[in-house]
PDB file of C-alpha atoms in Angstrom:
ATOM      1  CA  MET A   1      -0.072  -0.076   0.145  1.00 90.00           C
ATOM      2  CA  LEU A   2       3.205   1.743   1.516  1.00 93.00           C
ATOM      3  CA  LEU A   3       4.076   2.111  -2.597  1.00 95.00           C
ATOM      4  CA  MET A   4       0.775   2.311  -3.976  1.00 94.00           C
ATOM      5  CA  PHE A   5       0.123   5.616  -2.804  1.00 94.00           C
ATOM      6  CA  ARG A   6       3.538   6.918  -3.139  1.00 96.00           C
ATOM      7  CA  HIS A   7       4.373   6.233  -6.980  1.00 96.00           C
ATOM      8  CA  GLY A   8       0.544   7.152  -7.498  1.00 95.00           C
ATOM      9  CA  LEU A   9       0.198   3.093  -8.239  1.00 95.00           C
ATOM     10  CA  ARG A  10      -3.353   1.890  -9.901  1.00 94.00           C
ATOM     11  CA  VAL A  11      -3.344  -1.621  -8.386  1.00 93.00           C
ATOM     12  CA  GLY A  12      -3.096  -2.951 -12.124  1.00 93.00           C
ATOM     13  CA  GLU A  13       1.010  -1.451 -11.527  1.00 94.00           C
ATOM     14  CA  ALA A  14       1.936  -3.055  -8.430  1.00 94.00           C
ATOM     15  CA  VAL A  15       0.785  -7.063  -8.847  1.00 92.00           C
ATOM     16  CA  GLY A  16      -0.779  -8.499 -12.166  1.00 82.00           C
ATOM     17  CA  ALA A  17       1.701 -10.420 -14.759  1.00 75.00           C
ATOM     18  CA  LYS A  18       1.104  -7.734 -16.843  1.00 80.00           C
ATOM     19  CA  CYS A  19       2.463  -4.226 -15.435  1.00 80.00           C
ATOM     20  CA  GLY A  20       3.797  -5.499 -11.875  1.00 88.00           C
ATOM     21  CA  LEU A  21       6.746  -4.537 -10.404  1.00 94.00           C
ATOM     22  CA  ARG A  22       9.728  -6.571 -10.232  1.00 95.00           C
ATOM     23  CA  TRP A  23      12.395  -7.393  -8.381  1.00 96.00           C
ATOM     24  CA  ASP A  24      14.381  -6.675 -12.178  1.00 96.00           C
ATOM     25  CA  ALA A  25      12.926  -3.017 -12.046  1.00 96.00           C
ATOM     26  CA  LEU A  26      14.412  -2.115  -8.442  1.00 97.00           C
ATOM     27  CA  MET A  27      18.396   0.231  -9.099  1.00 98.00           C
ATOM     28  CA  TRP A  28      18.854  -1.074  -5.608  1.00 97.00           C
ATOM     29  CA  ALA A  29      22.707   1.198  -6.215  1.00 97.00           C
ATOM     30  CA  GLU A  30      21.196   4.522  -7.768  1.00 98.00           C
ATOM     31  CA  ARG A  31      17.461   3.865  -5.150  1.00 98.00           C
ATOM     32  CA  GLN A  32      14.890   4.186  -7.531  1.00 98.00           C
ATOM     33  CA  ILE A  33      12.601   1.488  -9.578  1.00 97.00           C
ATOM     34  CA  PHE A  34      11.248   1.746 -12.997  1.00 97.00           C
ATOM     35  CA  ILE A  35       7.707   1.433 -12.964  1.00 96.00           C
ATOM     36  CA  THR A  36       5.697   0.240 -15.271  1.00 94.00           C
ATOM     37  CA  ARG A  37       2.228   2.287 -16.516  1.00 95.00           C
ATOM     38  CA  GLU A  38      -0.970   1.011 -18.215  1.00 92.00           C
ATOM     39  CA  LYS A  39      -3.495   3.047 -19.727  1.00 90.00           C
ATOM     40  CA  GLY A  40      -1.173   4.708 -21.900  1.00 89.00           C
ATOM     41  CA  SER A  41       0.355   5.907 -18.917  1.00 93.00           C
ATOM     42  CA  ASP A  42       3.833   7.063 -19.125  1.00 95.00           C
ATOM     43  CA  SER A  43       6.164   4.609 -18.288  1.00 95.00           C
ATOM     44  CA  GLY A  44       9.294   6.139 -15.568  1.00 95.00           C
ATOM     45  CA  VAL A  45      11.485   5.823 -12.924  1.00 97.00           C
ATOM     46  CA  HIS A  46      10.775   6.972  -9.675  1.00 97.00           C
ATOM     47  CA  PRO A  47      13.368   7.127  -6.211  1.00 97.00           C
ATOM     48  CA  LEU A  48      12.868   5.236  -3.422  1.00 98.00           C
ATOM     49  CA  ARG A  49      12.781   6.673   0.011  1.00 97.00           C
ATOM     50  CA  ASP A  50      15.069   4.669   3.003  1.00 97.00           C
ATOM     51  CA  ASP A  51      11.601   3.403   4.614  1.00 97.00           C
ATOM     52  CA  GLU A  52      10.774   1.754   0.789  1.00 97.00           C
ATOM     53  CA  LEU A  53      14.316   0.569   0.569  1.00 98.00           C
ATOM     54  CA  VAL A  54      14.190  -1.442   4.030  1.00 97.00           C
ATOM     55  CA  LEU A  55      11.215  -3.253   3.156  1.00 97.00           C
ATOM     56  CA  LEU A  56      11.607  -4.301  -0.263  1.00 97.00           C
ATOM     57  CA  LYS A  57      14.443  -5.910   0.881  1.00 97.00           C
ATOM     58  CA  GLU A  58      13.133  -7.241   3.782  1.00 96.00           C
ATOM     59  CA  LEU A  59      10.817  -8.813   1.260  1.00 94.00           C
ATOM     60  CA  ARG A  60      13.757  -9.560  -0.954  1.00 95.00           C
ATOM     61  CA  GLU A  61      15.242 -12.115   1.793  1.00 95.00           C
ATOM     62  CA  MET A  62      11.674 -13.690   2.299  1.00 92.00           C
ATOM     63  CA  LEU A  63      11.301 -14.007  -1.506  1.00 88.00           C
ATOM     64  CA  PRO A  64      15.088 -15.050  -3.410  1.00 91.00           C
ATOM     65  CA  ASP A  65      12.943 -16.657  -6.552  1.00 90.00           C
ATOM     66  CA  SER A  66      10.302 -14.281  -6.640  1.00 92.00           C
ATOM     67  CA  LYS A  67      10.100 -12.569 -10.817  1.00 92.00           C
ATOM     68  CA  TYR A  68       7.760 -10.027  -9.128  1.00 93.00           C
ATOM     69  CA  ILE A  69       7.626  -8.010  -5.925  1.00 94.00           C
ATOM     70  CA  PHE A  70       4.238  -8.497  -4.560  1.00 92.00           C
ATOM     71  CA  VAL A  71       3.480 -12.463  -4.913  1.00 90.00           C
ATOM     72  CA  SER A  72       0.482 -14.129  -3.316  1.00 86.00           C
ATOM     73  CA  GLU A  73       0.906 -17.332  -0.053  1.00 81.00           C
ATOM     74  CA  ARG A  74       1.819 -19.652  -3.317  1.00 83.00           C
ATOM     75  CA  GLY A  75       4.348 -17.262  -4.529  1.00 82.00           C
ATOM     76  CA  GLU A  76       2.833 -16.497  -7.516  1.00 85.00           C
ATOM     77  CA  VAL A  77       2.243 -13.407  -8.483  1.00 87.00           C
ATOM     78  CA  MET A  78      -0.337 -11.477  -6.840  1.00 90.00           C
ATOM     79  CA  SER A  79      -3.959 -10.473  -8.393  1.00 90.00           C
ATOM     80  CA  THR A  80      -5.107  -7.500  -8.469  1.00 89.00           C
ATOM     81  CA  ASP A  81      -8.770  -8.575  -6.932  1.00 91.00           C
ATOM     82  CA  ALA A  82      -6.391 -10.673  -3.529  1.00 90.00           C
ATOM     83  CA  VAL A  83      -4.983  -6.414  -3.038  1.00 90.00           C
ATOM     84  CA  ARG A  84      -8.813  -4.939  -3.641  1.00 91.00           C
ATOM     85  CA  LYS A  85      -9.537  -8.029  -0.604  1.00 92.00           C
ATOM     86  CA  LEU A  86      -6.408  -6.339   1.164  1.00 90.00           C
ATOM     87  CA  LEU A  87      -7.813  -2.958   1.136  1.00 91.00           C
ATOM     88  CA  GLY A  88     -10.798  -3.698   1.986  1.00 90.00           C
ATOM     89  CA  ARG A  89      -9.499  -5.414   4.937  1.00 92.00           C
ATOM     90  CA  LEU A  90      -7.329  -3.051   5.934  1.00 91.00           C
ATOM     91  CA  ALA A  91      -9.710  -0.161   6.305  1.00 91.00           C
ATOM     92  CA  ALA A  92     -12.008  -2.234   8.093  1.00 92.00           C
ATOM     93  CA  GLN A  93      -8.736  -2.645  10.721  1.00 94.00           C
ATOM     94  CA  ALA A  94      -8.645   0.991  10.279  1.00 93.00           C
ATOM     95  CA  GLY A  95     -12.125   1.830  11.196  1.00 94.00           C
ATOM     96  CA  LEU A  96     -13.024   3.246   7.932  1.00 91.00           C
ATOM     97  CA  ASP A  97     -16.943   4.471   7.290  1.00 88.00           C
ATOM     98  CA  ILE A  98     -16.555   4.584   3.360  1.00 88.00           C
ATOM     99  CA  LYS A  99     -16.361   1.741   1.275  1.00 88.00           C
ATOM    100  CA  VAL A 100     -12.174   2.197  -0.132  1.00 89.00           C
ATOM    101  CA  HIS A 101     -10.910   0.810  -3.639  1.00 90.00           C
ATOM    102  CA  CYS A 102      -7.243   0.230  -4.703  1.00 89.00           C
ATOM    103  CA  HIS A 103      -7.350   3.435  -7.216  1.00 91.00           C
ATOM    104  CA  MET A 104      -8.244   6.009  -4.039  1.00 92.00           C
ATOM    105  CA  MET A 105      -4.471   5.439  -3.390  1.00 92.00           C
ATOM    106  CA  ARG A 106      -3.833   7.058  -6.925  1.00 94.00           C
ATOM    107  CA  HIS A 107      -5.801  10.412  -6.474  1.00 93.00           C
ATOM    108  CA  ALA A 108      -4.046  10.246  -2.727  1.00 93.00           C
ATOM    109  CA  CYS A 109      -0.172  10.687  -3.746  1.00 95.00           C
ATOM    110  CA  GLY A 110      -1.937  13.441  -6.548  1.00 94.00           C
ATOM    111  CA  TYR A 111      -4.215  15.320  -3.852  1.00 92.00           C
ATOM    112  CA  TYR A 112      -0.983  14.818  -1.437  1.00 94.00           C
ATOM    113  CA  LEU A 113       1.255  16.150  -4.191  1.00 94.00           C
ATOM    114  CA  VAL A 114      -0.445  18.908  -4.752  1.00 91.00           C
ATOM    115  CA  ASN A 115      -1.050  20.492  -1.433  1.00 88.00           C
ATOM    116  CA  GLN A 116       3.137  19.910  -0.742  1.00 90.00           C
ATOM    117  CA  GLY A 117       2.968  22.152  -3.898  1.00 87.00           C
ATOM    118  CA  TYR A 118       4.406  20.957  -6.243  1.00 91.00           C
ATOM    119  CA  ASN A 119       3.260  22.075  -9.992  1.00 90.00           C
ATOM    120  CA  THR A 120       1.009  20.136 -12.613  1.00 92.00           C
ATOM    121  CA  ARG A 121       3.587  19.148 -14.366  1.00 94.00           C
ATOM    122  CA  GLU A 122       6.118  18.064 -11.972  1.00 95.00           C
ATOM    123  CA  ILE A 123       3.198  15.541 -10.786  1.00 95.00           C
ATOM    124  CA  GLN A 124       1.827  14.567 -14.560  1.00 96.00           C
ATOM    125  CA  ASP A 125       5.456  13.706 -14.982  1.00 96.00           C
ATOM    126  CA  PHE A 126       4.924  11.517 -11.901  1.00 96.00           C
ATOM    127  CA  LEU A 127       1.377   9.927 -12.482  1.00 96.00           C
ATOM    128  CA  GLY A 128       2.878   9.337 -15.613  1.00 95.00           C
ATOM    129  CA  HIS A 129      -0.258  11.196 -17.005  1.00 94.00           C
ATOM    130  CA  ARG A 130       0.168  12.139 -21.344  1.00 94.00           C
ATOM    131  CA  ASP A 131      -2.709  14.826 -21.074  1.00 93.00           C
ATOM    132  CA  ILE A 132      -2.709  17.356 -18.152  1.00 92.00           C
ATOM    133  CA  LYS A 133      -6.395  17.486 -18.052  1.00 91.00           C
ATOM    134  CA  HIS A 134      -5.720  14.098 -16.130  1.00 90.00           C
ATOM    135  CA  THR A 135      -3.438  15.930 -13.510  1.00 91.00           C
ATOM    136  CA  GLU A 136      -5.624  19.119 -13.084  1.00 89.00           C
ATOM    137  CA  LYS A 137      -8.524  17.377 -11.142  1.00 86.00           C
ATOM    138  CA  TYR A 138      -6.400  17.299  -8.256  1.00 86.00           C
ATOM    139  CA  THR A 139      -5.918  20.965  -8.405  1.00 80.00           C
ATOM    140  CA  LYS A 140      -9.218  22.055  -8.213  1.00 78.00           C
ATOM    141  CA  LEU A 141     -10.220  21.050  -4.819  1.00 76.00           C
ATOM    142  CA  ASN A 142      -6.751  22.538  -3.372  1.00 78.00           C
ATOM    143  CA  ALA A 143      -7.480  25.559  -1.350  1.00 77.00           C
ATOM    144  CA  ARG A 144      -4.223  27.349  -1.368  1.00 76.00           C
ATOM    145  CA  ARG A 145      -3.256  27.959  -4.165  1.00 76.00           C
ATOM    146  CA  PHE A 146      -5.779  30.894  -3.565  1.00 80.00           C
ATOM    147  CA  LEU A 147      -3.460  32.215  -0.176  1.00 80.00           C
ATOM    148  CA  ASN A 148      -1.354  35.261  -2.285  1.00 84.00           C
ATOM    149  CA  PHE A 149      -4.276  36.163  -3.747  1.00 86.00           C
ATOM    150  CA  ASP A 150      -4.338  40.164  -2.830  1.00 86.00           C
ATOM    151  CA  TRP A 151      -7.449  41.996  -1.419  1.00 86.00           C
ATOM    152  CA  GLY A 152      -5.885  44.998  -0.143  1.00 86.00           C
ATOM    153  CA  ASP A 153      -8.441  47.587   1.371  1.00 81.00           C
ATOM    154  CA  LEU A 154     -11.705  45.134  -0.028  1.00 75.00           C
TER     155      LEU A 154
END
């Protein structure tokens, strides 16, 4: 879930045989990962933070022969449905009173980046949007962008 949020991953970009995260996409020395995007989005390289690297190293030690980063208990690539069910269980444990779905992680990433002050073009590149109109929805709910409006003595 951490990687889905921080890298704005669609569920199929995190798991699944088509685009799921693979160990050979990790560049340990460079502290980066290649993200293969779905739906015609632009793939690209993202930096990895210290906590992500620690968790990935622990996971790799548990799964030394796996091709994919996220696998089922049987050692097969995790399905998107399994992630959906896992997220539902986590939401219930957290006491959330809303129906949670995986794509919320991607949206949360976009809204978080906007609220941190990153510009729309940077967020577009990060999320792999080819058309900026898909990124603009995140800026529409950010009231902070109006704080510097000078109303003078009105």
